């Protein structure tokens, strides 16, 4: 937890160096700087502390800070790599990098697998898929009979679960997604290609401490 | 000439992951959209009618408002003939089969002015689709 010396002036946590972040991700330095503009506006929307908390994330996605959603929670948890309860700039850039159209498929496959593995057991279980399906139906105000839900789950698992043990492991997922690339559509944000025009970066400001290398 | 026949093959049936990926919680694009966010309606409804019924409803609607129709696989695109505030209004409907007898239709604005699109949805689209909806069309709730 960063300590904040509140003596009238705002103290932000140290932001990671854009050059370092660019080298770790599919983004260029100017794209990282553009992302910083976006990050600044999201992270200051509720509490101006240089970090994105759950409410600020929900506000950015749903335009409603109080809206709870299973899937947004999963995305938040995936971005919050160190499980601190907030997303820092490094988390933000590295996670968004996976959504870049040019990011390697392996990264997208890996991210989506972990996303759907709700309890992080290393397997996507039938119960988890059912839970997500029910959440989607509830979110869309649609109802399906229990029977239809089971049919959908049967079909999904008969295709994806190669050894039919009721669980989809990493290899199963890789195979399945390679055969059905449309399943990875959710893992690409075309907007990331034009990020420098959407968020023109200004001179990277002095709030950033030079990270000693 | 079976132009309004959209055979939904077993292989095209959606699986649970396709359905799950429809969630707006997975859609990070609002992070990047323009600051001045117009409330865009996205209509999604389910139907037990065959895809051909959905398509003919859309075609009938298009005819009544003088929109042109373009079909491809599981999509239907309607385009207005007059230029509105931001060009011609165009709407795209995509038909997903959750099971061979249960479809989900997603309607989105494809081009043109959002306010005109919203008006079109409430005045023309919803009434036209009302009797084939299995559930009431889900609206993305406008934030408080």
Coordinates of C-alpha atoms in Angstrom, one line a residue:
Chain A
X1 CA 0.0 0.0 0.0
X2 CA 1.5 3.4 -0.9
X3 CA 1.7 5.9 1.8
X4 CA 0.3 9.3 1.0
X5 CA 1.7 12.3 2.6
X6 CA -1.3 14.5 2.7
X7 CA 0.2 17.9 3.3
X8 CA -2.0 19.7 0.9
X9 CA -0.4 18.5 -2.3
X10 CA -1.5 15.3 -4.0
X11 CA 0.9 12.4 -3.9
X12 CA 0.5 9.8 -6.5
X13 CA 2.1 6.3 -6.6
X14 CA 5.1 6.0 -8.8
X15 CA 4.0 5.4 -12.4
X16 CA 5.9 2.9 -14.4
X17 CA 8.2 4.3 -17.1
X18 CA 6.5 4.3 -20.5
X19 CA 9.6 3.1 -22.2
X20 CA 9.7 0.1 -20.0
X21 CA 6.0 -0.6 -20.4
X22 CA 6.3 -0.3 -24.2
X23 CA 9.1 -2.8 -24.3
X24 CA 6.9 -5.3 -22.3
X25 CA 3.8 -4.9 -24.4
X26 CA 2.5 -4.5 -28.0
X27 CA 2.3 -0.7 -27.5
X28 CA 4.7 1.9 -28.7
X29 CA 6.0 4.5 -26.3
X30 CA 3.6 7.2 -27.7
X31 CA 0.7 4.7 -27.3
X32 CA 1.6 4.1 -23.7
X33 CA 1.7 7.9 -23.2
X34 CA -1.8 8.1 -24.8
X35 CA -3.0 5.4 -22.5
X36 CA -1.7 7.4 -19.6
X37 CA -4.1 10.2 -20.6
X38 CA -7.0 7.7 -20.5
X39 CA -5.7 6.3 -17.3
X40 CA -5.5 9.7 -15.6
X41 CA -9.2 10.4 -16.4
X42 CA -10.4 7.0 -15.2
X43 CA -8.3 6.9 -12.1
X44 CA -9.3 10.4 -10.9
X45 CA -13.0 10.0 -11.6
X46 CA -14.1 9.0 -8.1
X47 CA -11.0 9.3 -5.9
X48 CA -8.1 11.2 -7.3
X49 CA -5.3 8.9 -6.2
X50 CA -3.7 7.8 -9.4
X51 CA -5.3 4.3 -9.1
X52 CA -8.3 2.7 -10.6
X53 CA -10.7 1.2 -8.0
X54 CA -13.7 -1.0 -8.8
X55 CA -16.1 1.8 -8.8
X56 CA -14.0 3.9 -11.2
X57 CA -13.7 0.8 -13.5
X58 CA -17.5 0.3 -13.4
X59 CA -18.0 4.0 -14.1
X60 CA -15.7 3.8 -17.1
X61 CA -17.4 0.7 -18.6
X62 CA -21.0 1.2 -17.7
X63 CA -21.1 4.9 -17.1
X64 CA -22.4 3.9 -13.7
X65 CA -20.1 3.4 -10.9
X66 CA -22.5 1.3 -8.9
X67 CA -23.3 -1.2 -11.5
X68 CA -22.1 -4.7 -10.5
X69 CA -21.5 -7.3 -13.2
X70 CA -19.9 -10.7 -13.0
X71 CA -18.0 -10.3 -16.2
X72 CA -16.7 -6.8 -15.5
X73 CA -15.6 -8.2 -12.1
X74 CA -13.6 -10.9 -13.8
X75 CA -12.0 -8.4 -16.1
X76 CA -11.2 -6.2 -13.1
X77 CA -9.7 -9.1 -11.2
X78 CA -7.6 -10.0 -14.3
X79 CA -6.3 -6.5 -14.6
X80 CA -5.6 -6.3 -10.9
X81 CA -2.8 -8.8 -11.2
X82 CA -1.5 -8.5 -7.7
X83 CA -5.0 -8.6 -6.2
X84 CA -4.5 -5.3 -4.4
X85 CA -8.1 -4.2 -5.0
X86 CA -7.1 -1.5 -7.5
X87 CA -5.5 -1.3 -10.9
X88 CA -2.3 0.6 -11.3
X89 CA -0.9 2.1 -14.5
X90 CA 1.4 -0.9 -15.2
X91 CA -1.4 -3.3 -14.7
X92 CA -3.6 -1.2 -17.0
X93 CA -1.1 -1.1 -19.8
X94 CA 0.0 -4.7 -19.6
X95 CA -3.6 -6.0 -19.5
X96 CA -4.8 -3.8 -22.3
X97 CA -1.9 -5.0 -24.4
X98 CA -3.5 -8.4 -24.6
X99 CA -6.5 -6.8 -26.3
X100 CA -4.5 -5.2 -29.0
X101 CA -5.3 -6.6 -32.5
X102 CA -1.6 -7.4 -32.9
X103 CA -1.2 -9.2 -29.5
X104 CA -0.2 -12.8 -29.9
X105 CA -3.0 -15.3 -30.0
X106 CA -1.4 -17.3 -27.1
X107 CA -1.8 -14.3 -24.8
X108 CA -5.5 -14.0 -25.8
X109 CA -6.0 -17.7 -25.3
X110 CA -4.3 -17.6 -21.9
X111 CA -6.2 -14.5 -20.7
X112 CA -9.6 -15.8 -21.8
X113 CA -9.0 -19.2 -20.2
X114 CA -8.2 -17.5 -16.9
X115 CA -11.1 -15.2 -17.3
X116 CA -13.6 -18.0 -17.5
X117 CA -11.9 -20.1 -14.9
X118 CA -13.9 -18.3 -12.2
X119 CA -12.3 -20.0 -9.2
X120 CA -8.8 -20.3 -10.7
X121 CA -8.6 -24.0 -10.4
X122 CA -6.8 -24.4 -13.7
X123 CA -10.0 -25.8 -15.2
X124 CA -13.1 -24.3 -16.7
X125 CA -15.8 -26.5 -15.0
X126 CA -19.3 -27.0 -16.2
X127 CA -20.7 -25.4 -13.1
X128 CA -18.7 -22.2 -13.9
X129 CA -19.9 -22.1 -17.4
X130 CA -23.4 -22.5 -16.1
X131 CA -23.0 -19.7 -13.7
X132 CA -21.7 -17.4 -16.4
X133 CA -24.5 -18.4 -18.7
X134 CA -27.1 -17.7 -16.1
X135 CA -25.5 -14.3 -15.3
X136 CA -25.6 -13.4 -19.0
X137 CA -29.3 -14.4 -19.2
X138 CA -30.1 -12.4 -16.1
X139 CA -28.2 -9.4 -17.4
X140 CA -30.1 -9.5 -20.7
X141 CA -33.4 -10.1 -19.0
X142 CA -33.8 -13.3 -21.0
X143 CA -35.1 -16.6 -19.6
X144 CA -34.4 -20.1 -20.8
X145 CA -35.8 -23.3 -19.4
X146 CA -33.4 -25.4 -17.3
X147 CA -33.7 -28.0 -20.1
X148 CA -32.5 -25.6 -22.7
X149 CA -29.6 -24.5 -20.5
X150 CA -28.5 -28.0 -20.0
X151 CA -28.7 -28.6 -23.8
X152 CA -26.5 -25.6 -24.4
X153 CA -24.0 -26.8 -21.8
X154 CA -24.1 -30.4 -23.2
X155 CA -23.3 -29.1 -26.6
X156 CA -20.5 -26.8 -25.4
X157 CA -18.8 -29.5 -23.4
X158 CA -19.2 -32.2 -26.0
X159 CA -17.2 -29.9 -28.3
X160 CA -14.7 -28.4 -25.9
X161 CA -14.1 -31.1 -23.3
X162 CA -12.0 -33.6 -25.2
X163 CA -11.7 -36.2 -22.4
X164 CA -15.3 -35.7 -21.3
X165 CA -14.5 -35.3 -17.7
X166 CA -16.8 -32.3 -17.2
X167 CA -13.8 -29.9 -17.2
X168 CA -12.1 -27.9 -19.9
X169 CA -8.3 -27.7 -19.3
X170 CA -5.9 -25.3 -20.9
X171 CA -5.0 -27.6 -23.8
X172 CA -8.7 -28.3 -24.4
X173 CA -9.3 -24.6 -24.5
X174 CA -6.4 -23.9 -26.8
X175 CA -7.7 -26.5 -29.3
X176 CA -11.2 -25.4 -29.0
X177 CA -10.5 -21.7 -29.6
X178 CA -8.2 -22.4 -32.5
X179 CA -11.0 -24.2 -34.1
X180 CA -13.5 -21.5 -33.3
X181 CA -11.6 -18.2 -33.5
X182 CA -14.8 -16.2 -33.1
X183 CA -14.6 -17.1 -29.4
X184 CA -11.6 -14.8 -29.1
X185 CA -13.5 -11.9 -30.6
X186 CA -14.1 -10.6 -27.0
X187 CA -10.3 -10.5 -26.6
X188 CA -9.6 -7.8 -29.2
X189 CA -10.3 -4.1 -29.1
X190 CA -9.9 -2.5 -32.5
X191 CA -9.9 0.9 -30.8
X192 CA -6.4 0.2 -29.5
X193 CA -5.0 0.7 -33.0
X194 CA -5.9 4.3 -33.0
X195 CA -5.2 5.1 -29.4
X196 CA -2.8 8.0 -30.2
X197 CA -5.4 9.8 -32.1
X198 CA -8.2 9.2 -29.6
X199 CA -6.0 10.4 -26.7
X200 CA -3.4 12.7 -28.0
X201 CA -0.5 12.5 -25.6
X202 CA 0.9 15.6 -24.1
X203 CA 4.4 15.9 -22.8
X204 CA 4.7 13.2 -20.3
X205 CA 4.2 15.3 -17.2
X206 CA 6.3 15.7 -14.1
X207 CA 4.0 13.7 -11.9
X208 CA 5.9 10.7 -13.2
X209 CA 8.9 9.9 -11.1
X210 CA 11.8 8.6 -13.1
X211 CA 12.1 5.0 -12.3
X212 CA 15.6 4.2 -11.5
X213 CA 16.9 1.6 -13.8
Chain B
X1 CA -35.2 -18.7 -54.8
X2 CA -35.1 -19.1 -51.1
X3 CA -33.8 -15.6 -50.2
X4 CA -35.6 -15.4 -47.0
X5 CA -34.5 -18.8 -45.9
X6 CA -31.7 -18.6 -43.4
X7 CA -31.0 -22.2 -42.6
X8 CA -29.5 -22.3 -39.2
X9 CA -27.3 -25.3 -39.2
X10 CA -26.5 -27.3 -36.2
X11 CA -22.9 -26.3 -36.6
X12 CA -23.8 -22.7 -36.5
X13 CA -25.5 -23.1 -33.2
X14 CA -24.0 -20.9 -30.5
X15 CA -22.3 -22.5 -27.6
X16 CA -22.3 -21.2 -24.1
X17 CA -19.1 -19.2 -24.6
X18 CA -20.5 -17.3 -27.6
X19 CA -23.5 -16.4 -25.5
X20 CA -21.4 -15.4 -22.5
X21 CA -19.3 -13.1 -24.7
X22 CA -22.4 -11.1 -25.5
X23 CA -22.1 -9.5 -22.0
X24 CA -21.5 -5.8 -21.9
X25 CA -19.2 -6.5 -19.0
X26 CA -16.7 -7.8 -21.5
X27 CA -17.0 -4.9 -23.8
X28 CA -14.2 -2.5 -22.9
X29 CA -15.0 -0.2 -25.9
X30 CA -16.7 2.4 -23.7
X31 CA -13.3 3.3 -22.4
X32 CA -12.4 4.5 -25.8
X33 CA -15.5 6.0 -27.2
X34 CA -16.1 9.7 -27.4
X35 CA -16.5 11.7 -24.2
X36 CA -19.9 13.0 -25.3
X37 CA -21.6 9.6 -25.0
X38 CA -24.9 9.4 -26.7
X39 CA -27.1 6.8 -25.3
X40 CA -27.1 4.1 -27.9
X41 CA -29.9 1.6 -27.9
X42 CA -28.9 -2.0 -28.5
X43 CA -31.9 -4.2 -28.9
X44 CA -31.5 -7.8 -28.0
X45 CA -34.4 -10.2 -27.9
X46 CA -35.0 -13.9 -28.1
X47 CA -37.5 -15.7 -30.4
X48 CA -38.7 -19.2 -31.0
X49 CA -39.8 -18.2 -34.5
X50 CA -37.5 -19.4 -37.3
X51 CA -34.9 -17.1 -38.7
X52 CA -36.9 -16.7 -41.8
X53 CA -39.7 -15.0 -39.8
X54 CA -37.3 -12.6 -38.3
X55 CA -35.9 -11.7 -41.7
X56 CA -39.3 -11.3 -43.3
X57 CA -40.4 -9.0 -40.5
X58 CA -37.3 -6.9 -41.0
X59 CA -37.9 -6.9 -44.8
X60 CA -41.5 -5.8 -44.3
X61 CA -40.5 -3.1 -42.0
X62 CA -37.8 -1.9 -44.4
X63 CA -40.4 -1.8 -47.2
X64 CA -42.8 0.3 -45.1
X65 CA -40.2 2.9 -44.3
X66 CA -38.5 2.7 -47.6
X67 CA -35.2 1.3 -46.3
X68 CA -33.1 -1.0 -48.4
X69 CA -32.2 -4.4 -47.2
X70 CA -29.0 -6.4 -47.5
X71 CA -28.7 -9.9 -46.2
X72 CA -25.7 -12.1 -45.6
X73 CA -25.5 -15.3 -43.7
X74 CA -26.9 -14.4 -40.4
X75 CA -27.1 -10.7 -40.7
X76 CA -29.6 -8.3 -42.1
X77 CA -28.8 -4.7 -42.8
X78 CA -31.3 -2.0 -43.3
X79 CA -30.3 1.4 -44.7
X80 CA -32.4 4.5 -45.1
X81 CA -32.5 6.3 -48.4
X82 CA -32.4 9.8 -47.1
X83 CA -29.4 11.4 -45.5
X84 CA -30.1 12.3 -41.9
X85 CA -28.0 14.4 -39.5
X86 CA -25.1 12.2 -39.8
X87 CA -25.6 10.5 -43.1
X88 CA -27.9 7.6 -43.9
X89 CA -29.2 5.7 -40.9
X90 CA -28.3 2.0 -41.1
X91 CA -29.2 -0.8 -38.8
X92 CA -27.7 -4.2 -38.5
X93 CA -29.5 -7.2 -37.1
X94 CA -27.5 -10.3 -36.3
X95 CA -29.2 -13.6 -35.7
X96 CA -27.7 -16.1 -33.3
X97 CA -29.1 -19.6 -32.8
X98 CA -28.8 -20.6 -29.2
X99 CA -30.4 -23.9 -30.1
X100 CA -31.9 -24.7 -33.5
X101 CA -35.3 -23.6 -32.3
X102 CA -34.3 -20.6 -30.1
X103 CA -32.7 -17.6 -31.6
X104 CA -31.3 -14.4 -30.2
X105 CA -31.4 -11.3 -32.4
X106 CA -29.1 -8.4 -31.7
X107 CA -29.9 -5.1 -33.4
X108 CA -27.3 -2.3 -33.5
X109 CA -26.9 1.0 -35.2
X110 CA -24.5 0.6 -38.0
X111 CA -24.3 4.1 -39.3
X112 CA -25.9 7.5 -39.0
X113 CA -27.2 9.6 -36.1
X114 CA -27.8 8.0 -32.8
X115 CA -30.8 10.0 -31.9
X116 CA -32.4 9.1 -35.2
X117 CA -31.6 5.5 -34.5
X118 CA -33.2 5.6 -31.1
X119 CA -36.3 7.1 -32.6
X120 CA -36.4 4.5 -35.3
X121 CA -36.1 1.8 -32.6
X122 CA -38.9 3.0 -30.5
X123 CA -41.3 4.1 -33.3
X124 CA -40.7 1.5 -36.0
X125 CA -38.5 -1.4 -34.9
X126 CA -39.9 -2.4 -31.5
X127 CA -43.5 -2.4 -32.7
X128 CA -42.6 -4.4 -35.7
X129 CA -40.8 -7.0 -33.8
X130 CA -43.2 -7.1 -30.8
X131 CA -45.1 -10.2 -31.8
X132 CA -42.1 -12.4 -32.5
X133 CA -40.3 -11.6 -29.3
X134 CA -40.2 -14.4 -26.9
X135 CA -39.1 -12.1 -24.1
X136 CA -39.4 -8.3 -23.8
X137 CA -36.5 -6.8 -25.7
X138 CA -33.7 -6.1 -23.3
X139 CA -32.5 -2.5 -23.3
X140 CA -29.2 -1.4 -22.1
X141 CA -30.4 0.6 -19.2
X142 CA -29.6 4.2 -19.5
X143 CA -27.5 5.2 -16.5
X144 CA -29.1 7.4 -13.8

